[in-house]
mmCIF file of C-alpha atoms in Angstrom:
data_model
loop_
_atom_site.group_PDB
_atom_site.id
_atom_site.type_symbol
_atom_site.label_atom_id
_atom_site.label_comp_id
_atom_site.label_asym_id
_atom_site.label_seq_id
_atom_site.Cartn_x
_atom_site.Cartn_y
_atom_site.Cartn_z
ATOM 1 C CA SER X 157 18.943 52.438 -2.421
ATOM 2 C CA ASN X 158 20.983 49.757 -1.341
ATOM 3 C CA VAL X 159 21.461 49.244 2.615
ATOM 4 C CA SER X 160 24.420 47.824 4.304
ATOM 5 C CA VAL X 161 25.230 46.614 7.681
ATOM 6 C CA PRO X 162 28.353 45.151 9.135
ATOM 7 C CA SER X 163 26.651 42.343 11.024
ATOM 8 C CA LEU X 164 23.264 41.327 11.523
ATOM 9 C CA THR X 165 21.719 39.268 14.486
ATOM 10 C CA LEU X 166 18.180 37.592 14.002
ATOM 11 C CA SER X 167 17.416 36.204 17.635
ATOM 12 C CA GLY X 168 13.718 36.112 16.569
ATOM 13 C CA GLY X 169 11.368 38.407 15.057
ATOM 14 C CA THR X 170 11.208 39.658 11.114
ATOM 15 C CA LEU X 171 13.562 41.133 8.871
ATOM 16 C CA GLY X 172 11.245 42.477 5.989
ATOM 17 C CA GLY X 173 10.340 45.298 3.679
ATOM 18 C CA SER X 174 10.738 45.762 -0.172
ATOM 19 C CA GLY X 175 14.261 47.133 -0.070
ATOM 20 C CA ASN X 176 17.308 45.486 -0.653
ATOM 21 C CA LEU X 177 20.265 44.538 2.392
ATOM 22 C CA THR X 178 23.767 43.942 2.284
ATOM 23 C CA VAL X 179 25.171 42.256 5.280
ATOM 24 C CA SER X 180 28.994 42.688 4.928
ATOM 25 C CA GLY X 181 30.162 40.576 7.995
ATOM 26 C CA ASN X 182 28.647 37.743 9.841
ATOM 27 C CA PHE X 183 24.780 37.112 9.815
ATOM 28 C CA SER X 184 23.623 34.857 12.718
ATOM 29 C CA VAL X 185 20.193 33.188 13.489
ATOM 30 C CA PRO X 186 20.380 31.898 17.223
ATOM 31 C CA GLY X 187 16.907 32.088 18.263
ATOM 32 C CA ALA X 188 14.118 29.452 18.259
ATOM 33 C CA SER X 189 12.669 30.881 15.193
ATOM 34 C CA ALA X 190 12.680 34.033 13.059
ATOM 35 C CA THR X 191 11.533 35.328 9.773
ATOM 36 C CA LEU X 192 12.917 36.971 6.372
ATOM 37 C CA SER X 193 10.101 38.465 4.708
ATOM 38 C CA GLY X 194 9.137 41.056 1.747
ATOM 39 C CA THR X 195 10.269 41.351 -1.594
ATOM 40 C CA GLY X 196 13.682 42.939 -0.988
ATOM 41 C CA THR X 197 16.980 40.716 -1.683
ATOM 42 C CA LEU X 198 19.336 40.159 1.266
ATOM 43 C CA THR X 199 22.795 39.479 0.365
ATOM 44 C CA THR X 200 25.095 37.956 2.739
ATOM 45 C CA LEU X 201 28.992 38.389 2.228
ATOM 46 C CA GLY X 202 30.375 36.902 5.559
ATOM 47 C CA THR X 203 29.521 33.943 7.584
ATOM 48 C CA SER X 204 25.809 32.974 7.936
ATOM 49 C CA SER X 205 25.000 30.691 10.754
ATOM 50 C CA VAL X 206 21.625 29.222 11.368
ATOM 51 C CA ASN X 207 21.747 27.471 14.346
ATOM 52 C CA MET X 208 19.188 27.848 16.684
ATOM 53 C CA ALA X 209 18.156 27.330 20.292
ATOM 54 C CA SER X 210 14.950 24.877 19.641
ATOM 55 C CA ALA X 211 15.845 21.725 20.822
ATOM 56 C CA SER X 212 13.256 20.102 18.537
ATOM 57 C CA GLY X 213 14.308 22.032 15.318
ATOM 58 C CA GLY X 214 14.182 25.459 14.860
ATOM 59 C CA TYR X 215 13.434 27.478 11.418
ATOM 60 C CA LEU X 216 14.065 30.315 9.492
ATOM 61 C CA TYR X 217 11.352 31.421 7.541
ATOM 62 C CA LEU X 218 11.339 32.869 3.987
ATOM 63 C CA GLN X 219 8.244 34.515 2.743
ATOM 64 C CA ASN X 220 6.218 36.586 0.922
ATOM 65 C CA GLY X 221 8.730 36.844 -2.112
ATOM 66 C CA LYS X 222 12.014 36.714 -0.252
ATOM 67 C CA THR X 223 15.403 36.467 -2.168
ATOM 68 C CA TRP X 224 18.644 35.648 -0.102
ATOM 69 C CA VAL X 225 21.909 35.640 -2.082
ATOM 70 C CA ASN X 226 24.676 34.147 -0.090
ATOM 71 C CA GLN X 227 28.202 35.303 -1.399
ATOM 72 C CA GLY X 228 30.123 34.000 1.827
ATOM 73 C CA VAL X 229 29.763 30.947 3.772
ATOM 74 C CA LEU X 230 26.441 29.824 4.878
ATOM 75 C CA ASN X 231 25.919 27.299 7.696
ATOM 76 C CA LEU X 232 22.910 25.255 8.115
ATOM 77 C CA ALA X 233 23.696 23.371 11.337
ATOM 78 C CA GLY X 234 21.799 21.733 14.374
ATOM 79 C CA ASP X 235 18.639 20.520 14.144
ATOM 80 C CA ASP X 236 17.415 23.240 12.085
ATOM 81 C CA TYR X 237 15.799 24.179 8.598
ATOM 82 C CA LEU X 238 14.721 26.945 6.351
ATOM 83 C CA TYR X 239 11.120 26.978 5.380
ATOM 84 C CA PHE X 240 9.694 28.772 2.274
ATOM 85 C CA THR X 241 6.144 29.870 2.308
ATOM 86 C CA ASN X 242 3.779 32.589 0.323
ATOM 87 C CA ALA X 243 4.752 33.800 -2.994
ATOM 88 C CA THR X 244 7.766 33.008 -4.851
ATOM 89 C CA ASN X 245 10.900 32.719 -2.373
ATOM 90 C CA THR X 246 14.209 32.061 -3.823
ATOM 91 C CA LEU X 247 17.751 31.198 -2.144
ATOM 92 C CA VAL X 248 20.976 31.574 -4.247
ATOM 93 C CA ASN X 249 23.999 30.147 -3.152
ATOM 94 C CA ASP X 250 26.011 32.455 -5.578
ATOM 95 C CA THR X 251 29.345 31.864 -7.692
ATOM 96 C CA GLY X 252 32.219 31.372 -5.370
ATOM 97 C CA ALA X 253 29.915 30.991 -2.308
ATOM 98 C CA THR X 254 29.633 27.832 -0.246
ATOM 99 C CA LEU X 255 26.587 26.282 1.316
ATOM 100 C CA ASN X 256 27.252 23.774 4.315
ATOM 101 C CA ILE X 257 24.334 21.618 5.251
ATOM 102 C CA THR X 258 25.475 19.895 8.514
ATOM 103 C CA THR X 259 21.766 19.677 10.176
ATOM 104 C CA SER X 260 20.150 16.422 11.420
ATOM 105 C CA SER X 261 16.611 17.739 10.126
ATOM 106 C CA THR X 262 15.107 15.297 7.811
ATOM 107 C CA SER X 263 13.927 18.709 5.811
ATOM 108 C CA PRO X 264 16.873 20.952 5.761
ATOM 109 C CA ILE X 265 14.740 22.951 2.939
ATOM 110 C CA SER X 266 11.243 22.619 2.860
ATOM 111 C CA THR X 267 8.374 24.457 1.203
ATOM 112 C CA GLY X 268 4.846 25.224 2.392
ATOM 113 C CA SER X 269 2.583 27.448 -0.058
ATOM 114 C CA GLY X 270 3.782 29.273 -3.196
ATOM 115 C CA THR X 271 7.270 28.521 -5.326
ATOM 116 C CA THR X 272 10.535 27.923 -3.712
ATOM 117 C CA ASN X 273 13.589 28.145 -6.315
ATOM 118 C CA VAL X 274 16.884 27.179 -4.974
ATOM 119 C CA SER X 275 19.728 27.619 -7.016
ATOM 120 C CA ASN X 276 23.674 26.481 -6.612
ATOM 121 C CA LEU X 277 26.390 28.504 -8.598
ATOM 122 C CA GLY X 278 29.432 27.787 -6.058
ATOM 123 C CA THR X 279 29.623 24.718 -3.963
ATOM 124 C CA LEU X 280 26.835 23.042 -1.715
ATOM 125 C CA ASN X 281 28.356 20.500 0.714
ATOM 126 C CA TYR X 282 25.920 17.857 2.391
ATOM 127 C CA ASN X 283 27.613 16.316 5.363
ATOM 128 C CA THR X 284 25.289 14.589 7.978
ATOM 129 C CA ALA X 285 24.403 11.178 9.125
ATOM 130 C CA SER X 286 21.004 11.413 8.488
ATOM 131 C CA SER X 287 18.764 11.628 5.448
ATOM 132 C CA GLY X 288 17.485 15.057 4.431
ATOM 133 C CA THR X 289 15.345 16.231 1.679
ATOM 134 C CA LEU X 290 15.287 19.326 -0.240
ATOM 135 C CA THR X 291 11.883 19.809 -1.090
ATOM 136 C CA ALA X 292 11.013 23.026 -3.574
ATOM 137 C CA SER X 293 9.592 23.841 -6.770
ATOM 138 C CA THR X 294 12.907 24.130 -8.599
ATOM 139 C CA PHE X 295 16.725 23.370 -7.511
ATOM 140 C CA THR X 296 19.394 23.984 -10.313
ATOM 141 C CA ASN X 297 22.923 23.283 -9.759
ATOM 142 C CA ALA X 298 25.436 25.119 -12.053
ATOM 143 C CA GLY X 299 28.338 24.726 -9.563
ATOM 144 C CA THR X 300 29.191 21.558 -7.502
ATOM 145 C CA VAL X 301 27.436 19.586 -4.854
ATOM 146 C CA ASN X 302 29.275 17.258 -2.600
ATOM 147 C CA VAL X 303 27.492 14.834 -0.948
ATOM 148 C CA GLN X 304 29.952 13.688 1.638
ATOM 149 C CA SER X 305 27.956 11.432 4.090
ATOM 150 C CA GLY X 306 24.379 10.512 4.533
ATOM 151 C CA THR X 307 21.553 10.886 2.080
ATOM 152 C CA LEU X 308 20.733 14.143 0.006
ATOM 153 C CA ALA X 309 17.479 13.735 -1.498
ATOM 154 C CA LEU X 310 16.082 16.111 -3.992
ATOM 155 C CA ASN X 311 12.451 16.589 -4.437
ATOM 156 C CA ALA X 312 12.417 19.240 -7.101
ATOM 157 C CA SER X 313 12.629 19.779 -10.707
ATOM 158 C CA GLY X 314 15.516 21.674 -12.281
ATOM 159 C CA GLU X 315 18.019 21.712 -15.128
ATOM 160 C CA ASP X 316 21.558 20.898 -13.991
ATOM 161 C CA SER X 317 24.868 21.975 -15.914
ATOM 162 C CA GLY X 318 26.988 21.521 -12.691
ATOM 163 C CA ALA X 319 28.561 18.459 -11.084
ATOM 164 C CA TYR X 320 27.476 15.996 -8.062
ATOM 165 C CA VAL X 321 30.227 14.395 -6.125
ATOM 166 C CA VAL X 322 28.899 11.461 -4.267
ATOM 167 C CA GLY X 323 31.364 9.988 -1.397
ATOM 168 C CA THR X 324 32.139 7.721 1.295
ATOM 169 C CA SER X 325 32.795 8.590 4.805
ATOM 170 C CA GLY X 326 33.933 6.385 7.653
ATOM 171 C CA GLY X 327 33.116 3.335 5.606
ATOM 172 C CA THR X 328 29.712 4.621 4.882
ATOM 173 C CA THR X 329 28.342 5.038 1.624
ATOM 174 C CA ALA X 330 26.891 8.382 0.803
ATOM 175 C CA ARG X 331 23.539 8.713 -1.520
ATOM 176 C CA LEU X 332 22.211 11.088 -3.868
ATOM 177 C CA ASN X 333 18.446 10.255 -4.142
ATOM 178 C CA LEU X 334 16.334 12.236 -6.947
ATOM 179 C CA ALA X 335 13.056 11.790 -5.069
ATOM 180 C CA GLY X 336 10.533 13.945 -7.152
ATOM 181 C CA GLY X 337 9.994 16.332 -10.062
ATOM 182 C CA ALA X 338 11.535 16.608 -13.557
ATOM 183 C CA ARG X 339 15.220 16.626 -13.538
ATOM 184 C CA THR X 340 17.449 17.169 -16.577
ATOM 185 C CA TRP X 341 21.468 17.051 -16.372
ATOM 186 C CA SER X 342 22.836 18.667 -19.558
ATOM 187 C CA SER X 343 25.790 17.358 -21.599
ATOM 188 C CA ALA X 344 27.994 19.647 -19.234
ATOM 189 C CA SER X 345 26.819 17.938 -15.944
ATOM 190 C CA SER X 346 28.573 15.117 -14.127
ATOM 191 C CA VAL X 347 27.526 12.781 -11.234
ATOM 192 C CA SER X 348 30.898 11.062 -10.192
ATOM 193 C CA GLY X 349 32.532 9.522 -6.667
ATOM 194 C CA LEU X 350 32.542 6.258 -4.935
ATOM 195 C CA GLY X 351 29.004 6.780 -3.456
ATOM 196 C CA ALA X 352 25.727 5.876 -4.691
ATOM 197 C CA LEU X 353 22.744 7.289 -6.842
ATOM 198 C CA ALA X 354 19.204 6.758 -6.226
ATOM 199 C CA VAL X 355 15.920 7.382 -8.303
ATOM 200 C CA SER X 356 12.994 6.975 -6.039
ATOM 201 C CA GLY X 357 10.493 9.481 -7.886
ATOM 202 C CA GLY X 358 9.958 11.839 -10.845
ATOM 203 C CA THR X 359 11.704 11.624 -14.110
ATOM 204 C CA VAL X 360 15.637 12.037 -14.531
ATOM 205 C CA ASN X 361 17.105 12.996 -17.763
ATOM 206 C CA ALA X 362 20.770 12.218 -17.717
ATOM 207 C CA ASN X 363 22.610 13.554 -20.595
ATOM 208 C CA GLY X 364 26.057 14.296 -19.059
ATOM 209 C CA SER X 365 28.764 11.997 -17.334
ATOM 210 C CA LEU X 366 27.554 9.583 -15.208
ATOM 211 C CA ALA X 367 30.734 8.549 -13.738
ATOM 212 C CA LEU X 368 30.398 6.637 -10.093
ATOM 213 C CA ALA X 369 33.002 4.352 -9.471
ATOM 214 C CA ASN X 370 31.887 1.163 -11.414
ATOM 215 C CA THR X 371 32.628 -1.072 -8.250
ATOM 216 C CA GLY X 372 31.342 -0.852 -4.808
ATOM 217 C CA SER X 373 28.547 1.890 -5.067
ATOM 218 C CA LEU X 374 24.995 1.352 -6.731
ATOM 219 C CA ILE X 375 22.721 2.886 -8.807
ATOM 220 C CA THR X 376 19.115 2.151 -7.704
ATOM 221 C CA VAL X 377 15.834 2.721 -9.277
ATOM 222 C CA SER X 378 12.949 2.344 -6.642
ATOM 223 C CA GLY X 379 10.306 4.394 -8.255
ATOM 224 C CA GLY X 380 10.350 7.131 -11.229
ATOM 225 C CA THR X 381 12.162 6.970 -14.345
ATOM 226 C CA LEU X 382 15.796 7.380 -14.885
ATOM 227 C CA ASN X 383 16.690 7.859 -18.752
ATOM 228 C CA LEU X 384 20.424 7.495 -19.873
ATOM 229 C CA GLY X 385 20.555 10.031 -22.751
ATOM 230 C CA ALA X 386 23.166 9.556 -25.648
ATOM 231 C CA PRO X 387 26.244 11.171 -24.371
ATOM 232 C CA VAL X 388 26.406 8.623 -21.320
ATOM 233 C CA SER X 389 28.832 5.724 -22.194
ATOM 234 C CA GLY X 390 31.291 3.435 -20.963
ATOM 235 C CA THR X 391 31.167 1.167 -17.444
ATOM 236 C CA LEU X 392 28.576 2.649 -14.924
ATOM 237 C CA ALA X 393 28.313 1.181 -11.243
ATOM 238 C CA PRO X 394 26.092 -1.654 -10.387
ATOM 239 C CA VAL X 395 22.599 -1.278 -11.113
ATOM 240 C CA GLN X 396 19.356 -2.408 -9.091
ATOM 241 C CA ILE X 397 16.011 -1.843 -10.327
ATOM 242 C CA ASN X 398 13.056 -2.390 -7.702
ATOM 243 C CA SER X 399 10.508 -0.525 -9.434
ATOM 244 C CA GLY X 400 10.020 2.217 -11.917
ATOM 245 C CA ALA X 401 12.244 2.325 -15.133
ATOM 246 C CA LEU X 402 15.692 2.811 -16.240
ATOM 247 C CA ASN X 403 15.569 3.575 -20.139
ATOM 248 C CA VAL X 404 18.928 3.193 -21.690
ATOM 249 C CA ASN X 405 18.595 5.373 -24.750
ATOM 250 C CA THR X 406 22.509 5.888 -25.366
ATOM 251 C CA SER X 407 24.104 5.987 -28.785
ATOM 252 C CA SER X 408 27.391 3.882 -27.801
ATOM 253 C CA ASN X 409 27.477 0.600 -25.558
ATOM 254 C CA VAL X 410 26.696 0.791 -21.762
ATOM 255 C CA SER X 411 28.181 -1.628 -19.377
ATOM 256 C CA VAL X 412 27.507 -2.485 -15.936
ATOM 257 C CA PRO X 413 29.361 -4.779 -13.654
ATOM 258 C CA SER X 414 25.975 -6.446 -12.486
ATOM 259 C CA LEU X 415 22.375 -5.873 -12.794
ATOM 260 C CA THR X 416 19.516 -6.882 -10.213
ATOM 261 C CA LEU X 417 16.061 -6.551 -11.934
ATOM 262 C CA SER X 418 13.769 -7.058 -8.562
ATOM 263 C CA GLY X 419 11.033 -5.056 -10.170
ATOM 264 C CA GLY X 420 10.056 -2.651 -12.788
ATOM 265 C CA THR X 421 11.504 -2.060 -16.253
ATOM 266 C CA LEU X 422 14.838 -2.089 -17.906
ATOM 267 C CA GLY X 423 13.704 -0.389 -21.541
ATOM 268 C CA GLY X 424 15.292 1.963 -23.759
ATOM 269 C CA SER X 425 16.663 1.986 -27.683
ATOM 270 C CA GLY X 426 20.369 1.957 -26.266
ATOM 271 C CA ASN X 427 22.047 -1.254 -25.672
ATOM 272 C CA LEU X 428 23.299 -2.454 -22.581
ATOM 273 C CA THR X 429 25.851 -5.228 -21.664
ATOM 274 C CA VAL X 430 25.947 -6.940 -17.841
ATOM 275 C CA SER X 431 29.558 -8.048 -17.679
ATOM 276 C CA GLY X 432 28.846 -9.913 -14.431
ATOM 277 C CA ASN X 433 25.577 -11.398 -12.806
ATOM 278 C CA PHE X 434 22.254 -10.509 -13.868
ATOM 279 C CA SER X 435 19.483 -11.646 -11.388
ATOM 280 C CA VAL X 436 15.585 -11.484 -11.485
ATOM 281 C CA PRO X 437 14.180 -12.295 -8.071
ATOM 282 C CA SER X 438 11.199 -10.411 -7.856
ATOM 283 C CA ALA X 439 7.639 -11.796 -8.643
ATOM 284 C CA SER X 440 7.634 -10.177 -12.180
ATOM 285 C CA ALA X 441 9.773 -7.512 -14.184
ATOM 286 C CA THR X 442 10.143 -6.624 -17.710
ATOM 287 C CA LEU X 443 12.705 -6.041 -20.657
ATOM 288 C CA SER X 444 11.412 -3.735 -22.815
ATOM 289 C CA GLY X 445 12.466 -1.293 -25.793
ATOM 290 C CA THR X 446 14.571 -2.176 -28.998
ATOM 291 C CA GLY X 447 17.970 -1.707 -27.328
ATOM 292 C CA THR X 448 19.979 -5.410 -27.143
ATOM 293 C CA LEU X 449 20.608 -6.729 -23.592
ATOM 294 C CA THR X 450 24.047 -8.782 -23.440
ATOM 295 C CA THR X 451 24.813 -10.754 -20.567
ATOM 296 C CA LEU X 452 27.983 -12.168 -20.172
ATOM 297 C CA GLY X 453 28.063 -13.475 -16.552
ATOM 298 C CA THR X 454 25.650 -15.967 -14.950
ATOM 299 C CA SER X 455 21.919 -15.021 -15.487
ATOM 300 C CA THR X 456 19.002 -16.441 -12.940
ATOM 301 C CA ILE X 457 15.380 -16.348 -13.461
ATOM 302 C CA ASN X 458 14.236 -17.504 -10.090
ATOM 303 C CA LEU X 459 11.161 -15.262 -8.839
ATOM 304 C CA ALA X 460 9.563 -14.897 -5.426
ATOM 305 C CA ASP X 461 6.224 -15.508 -6.621
ATOM 306 C CA ALA X 462 5.327 -19.122 -5.722
ATOM 307 C CA SER X 463 2.366 -19.375 -8.201
ATOM 308 C CA ASN X 464 4.640 -18.643 -11.450
ATOM 309 C CA GLY X 465 6.565 -15.526 -12.079
ATOM 310 C CA ASP X 466 7.275 -14.284 -15.655
ATOM 311 C CA LEU X 467 10.052 -12.299 -16.935
ATOM 312 C CA THR X 468 8.442 -10.203 -19.905
ATOM 313 C CA LEU X 469 10.097 -9.169 -23.116
ATOM 314 C CA ARG X 470 8.255 -6.806 -25.044
ATOM 315 C CA ASP X 471 8.303 -3.995 -27.576
ATOM 316 C CA GLY X 472 11.205 -5.046 -29.675
ATOM 317 C CA LYS X 473 13.564 -6.422 -27.193
ATOM 318 C CA THR X 474 16.695 -8.396 -27.876
ATOM 319 C CA TRP X 475 18.478 -10.353 -25.187
ATOM 320 C CA VAL X 476 21.882 -12.043 -26.152
ATOM 321 C CA ASN X 477 22.998 -14.475 -23.502
ATOM 322 C CA ARG X 478 26.950 -14.927 -23.691
ATOM 323 C CA GLY X 479 27.352 -16.690 -20.495
ATOM 324 C CA VAL X 480 24.955 -19.186 -18.512
ATOM 325 C CA LEU X 481 21.340 -18.313 -18.434
ATOM 326 C CA ASN X 482 19.216 -20.278 -15.380
ATOM 327 C CA LEU X 483 15.636 -20.550 -16.068
ATOM 328 C CA ALA X 484 14.402 -21.882 -12.607
ATOM 329 C CA GLY X 485 11.855 -22.267 -9.936
ATOM 330 C CA ASN X 486 8.407 -22.300 -11.665
ATOM 331 C CA ASP X 487 9.065 -19.331 -13.831
ATOM 332 C CA GLY X 488 8.837 -18.732 -17.416
ATOM 333 C CA LEU X 489 10.140 -15.771 -20.161
ATOM 334 C CA TYR X 490 6.860 -14.244 -21.700
ATOM 335 C CA PHE X 491 7.242 -12.257 -24.993
ATOM 336 C CA THR X 492 4.817 -10.329 -26.058
ATOM 337 C CA ASN X 493 4.207 -6.971 -28.408
ATOM 338 C CA ALA X 494 6.509 -6.443 -31.904
ATOM 339 C CA THR X 495 8.939 -8.617 -32.626
ATOM 340 C CA ASN X 496 11.367 -9.905 -29.554
ATOM 341 C CA THR X 497 14.210 -12.246 -29.816
ATOM 342 C CA LEU X 498 16.394 -14.489 -27.489
ATOM 343 C CA VAL X 499 19.841 -15.867 -28.830
ATOM 344 C CA ASN X 500 21.883 -18.366 -26.630
ATOM 345 C CA ASP X 501 24.824 -17.280 -28.139
ATOM 346 C CA THR X 502 28.172 -19.578 -29.301
ATOM 347 C CA GLY X 503 29.759 -21.015 -26.316
ATOM 348 C CA ALA X 504 26.722 -20.098 -23.912
ATOM 349 C CA THR X 505 24.522 -22.172 -21.971
ATOM 350 C CA LEU X 506 21.136 -22.109 -21.292
ATOM 351 C CA ASN X 507 19.491 -24.351 -18.441
ATOM 352 C CA ILE X 508 15.704 -24.636 -18.293
ATOM 353 C CA THR X 509 14.861 -26.372 -14.861
ATOM 354 C CA THR X 510 11.432 -24.729 -14.210
ATOM 355 C CA SER X 511 8.707 -26.542 -13.381
ATOM 356 C CA SER X 512 6.364 -24.316 -15.530
ATOM 357 C CA THR X 513 4.567 -26.196 -18.222
ATOM 358 C CA SER X 514 5.361 -22.721 -20.327
ATOM 359 C CA PRO X 515 9.136 -21.783 -19.727
ATOM 360 C CA ILE X 516 8.763 -19.808 -23.066
ATOM 361 C CA SER X 517 5.499 -18.447 -24.415
ATOM 362 C CA THR X 518 4.290 -15.975 -26.631
ATOM 363 C CA GLY X 519 1.436 -13.576 -26.448
ATOM 364 C CA SER X 520 1.124 -10.882 -29.448
ATOM 365 C CA GLY X 521 3.787 -10.139 -31.343
ATOM 366 C CA THR X 522 6.649 -12.325 -33.092
ATOM 367 C CA THR X 523 8.857 -14.281 -31.130
ATOM 368 C CA ASN X 524 12.105 -15.739 -32.267
ATOM 369 C CA VAL X 525 14.157 -18.184 -30.216
ATOM 370 C CA SER X 526 17.971 -18.966 -31.381
ATOM 371 C CA ASN X 527 20.108 -21.455 -29.650
ATOM 372 C CA LEU X 528 23.722 -21.336 -30.933
ATOM 373 C CA GLY X 529 25.280 -22.453 -28.117
ATOM 374 C CA THR X 530 23.892 -25.394 -25.269
ATOM 375 C CA LEU X 531 20.729 -25.591 -24.269
ATOM 376 C CA ASN X 532 19.918 -28.098 -20.979
ATOM 377 C CA TYR X 533 16.393 -29.104 -20.141
ATOM 378 C CA ASN X 534 16.293 -30.841 -16.966
ATOM 379 C CA THR X 535 12.981 -30.835 -15.429
ATOM 380 C CA ALA X 536 10.334 -33.786 -14.063
ATOM 381 C CA SER X 537 7.736 -32.055 -15.822
ATOM 382 C CA SER X 538 6.507 -31.604 -19.387
ATOM 383 C CA GLY X 539 7.304 -27.790 -20.971
ATOM 384 C CA THR X 540 6.136 -26.356 -23.948
ATOM 385 C CA LEU X 541 8.432 -23.675 -25.610
ATOM 386 C CA THR X 542 6.111 -21.670 -27.788
ATOM 387 C CA ALA X 543 7.402 -18.893 -30.123
ATOM 388 C CA SER X 544 7.223 -18.035 -33.747
ATOM 389 C CA THR X 545 10.365 -19.656 -34.935
ATOM 390 C CA PHE X 546 13.032 -21.772 -32.655
ATOM 391 C CA THR X 547 16.368 -22.320 -34.650
ATOM 392 C CA ASN X 548 18.958 -24.976 -33.106
ATOM 393 C CA ALA X 549 22.503 -24.548 -34.310
ATOM 394 C CA GLY X 550 24.152 -25.733 -31.551
ATOM 395 C CA THR X 551 23.285 -28.578 -29.085
ATOM 396 C CA VAL X 552 19.923 -29.180 -27.157
ATOM 397 C CA ASN X 553 20.016 -31.615 -24.306
ATOM 398 C CA VAL X 554 16.828 -33.027 -23.276
ATOM 399 C CA GLN X 555 18.047 -34.672 -19.970
ATOM 400 C CA SER X 556 14.717 -35.571 -18.043
ATOM 401 C CA GLY X 557 10.845 -34.591 -18.539
ATOM 402 C CA THR X 558 9.425 -33.586 -22.039
ATOM 403 C CA LEU X 559 10.422 -30.556 -24.198
ATOM 404 C CA ALA X 560 7.576 -29.894 -26.624
ATOM 405 C CA LEU X 561 8.553 -27.341 -29.225
ATOM 406 C CA ASN X 562 5.488 -25.274 -30.509
ATOM 407 C CA ALA X 563 7.510 -23.134 -33.347
ATOM 408 C CA SER X 564 8.785 -23.049 -36.953
ATOM 409 C CA GLY X 565 12.395 -23.472 -37.628
ATOM 410 C CA GLU X 566 15.276 -24.609 -39.598
ATOM 411 C CA ASP X 567 18.071 -26.560 -37.676
#
């Protein structure tokens, strides 16, 4: 039967066994290390404090099938952490409960062997100046996660129906980093606030509200894959893709105030509008998928590779330029696989100043280039535009050099 104690102090040693224990008052772990072990469930109703004496980071072990259900307030403080190992161990922050993570540990929740499951049904507050990684087999959020300062990295799979609120503190932007695993945000989930979202590993399927403030903060993809599902719509935060992939698979238009494609892939079947600047400063990058990219501001293709860089359009991509598109440096646009299209729209300008001898080139598939606005060719070299079709219903100014058209078309 259940056993209850009014308080528990675990200064060292082990609390174990197969039976259940409820702590109705305070639970304190002040020692250098201690262990929760066995298949019994520990339920804490009061204030639990893990703030150990070890100056080099203390830890509370959960091992051998342990389940800890916090139904009060759990404070993980100092420079300490929870370490899960052996068999399947579980931490539940229950409905109405609060988990405060203020520890400076870079691994506030970590996993050795076995399976670690962490479930937040209440409120999880992450508030520390450092970056901390929650490493588990699964982390699920059906409550609210507040990233108030620092960077909270989740290296765990899971399905979320709750809210992530990413804020700022003292002028510093907090960050939620999805660092590994397979994560799905359901239609009931939301990510909001003035902070930043990063995807640095794994796969994230975003099917809920992605309502980070659309100025100041960033959505960064630097590894892994971020898939924007059908329910995502409206204006998102500025986007930077360094590596990995951002796939826009939405059913309605999505807009971003700016886009930097430093590497990796912008893909998907949905449409994306960049209302401000679009920059491609890296050695290579890719636009992929059947969705249409529309750029309204200044787009600059000037890659870092000294021996010619390429921005690749592939797999059915359409790019509509309605602003100013600068193809500069020694770089080119490379079209391949399926039918890909570039439209320089009415009122728009395409400036080709690159020294590349192939500013627009084609691999496999069909390449269609349409100029409805103004195309300025201004370079000392000779460049060949190679496409299946090139049509000009606007103005082409060949200001210097030689522009060679290797394409069919009606002008």
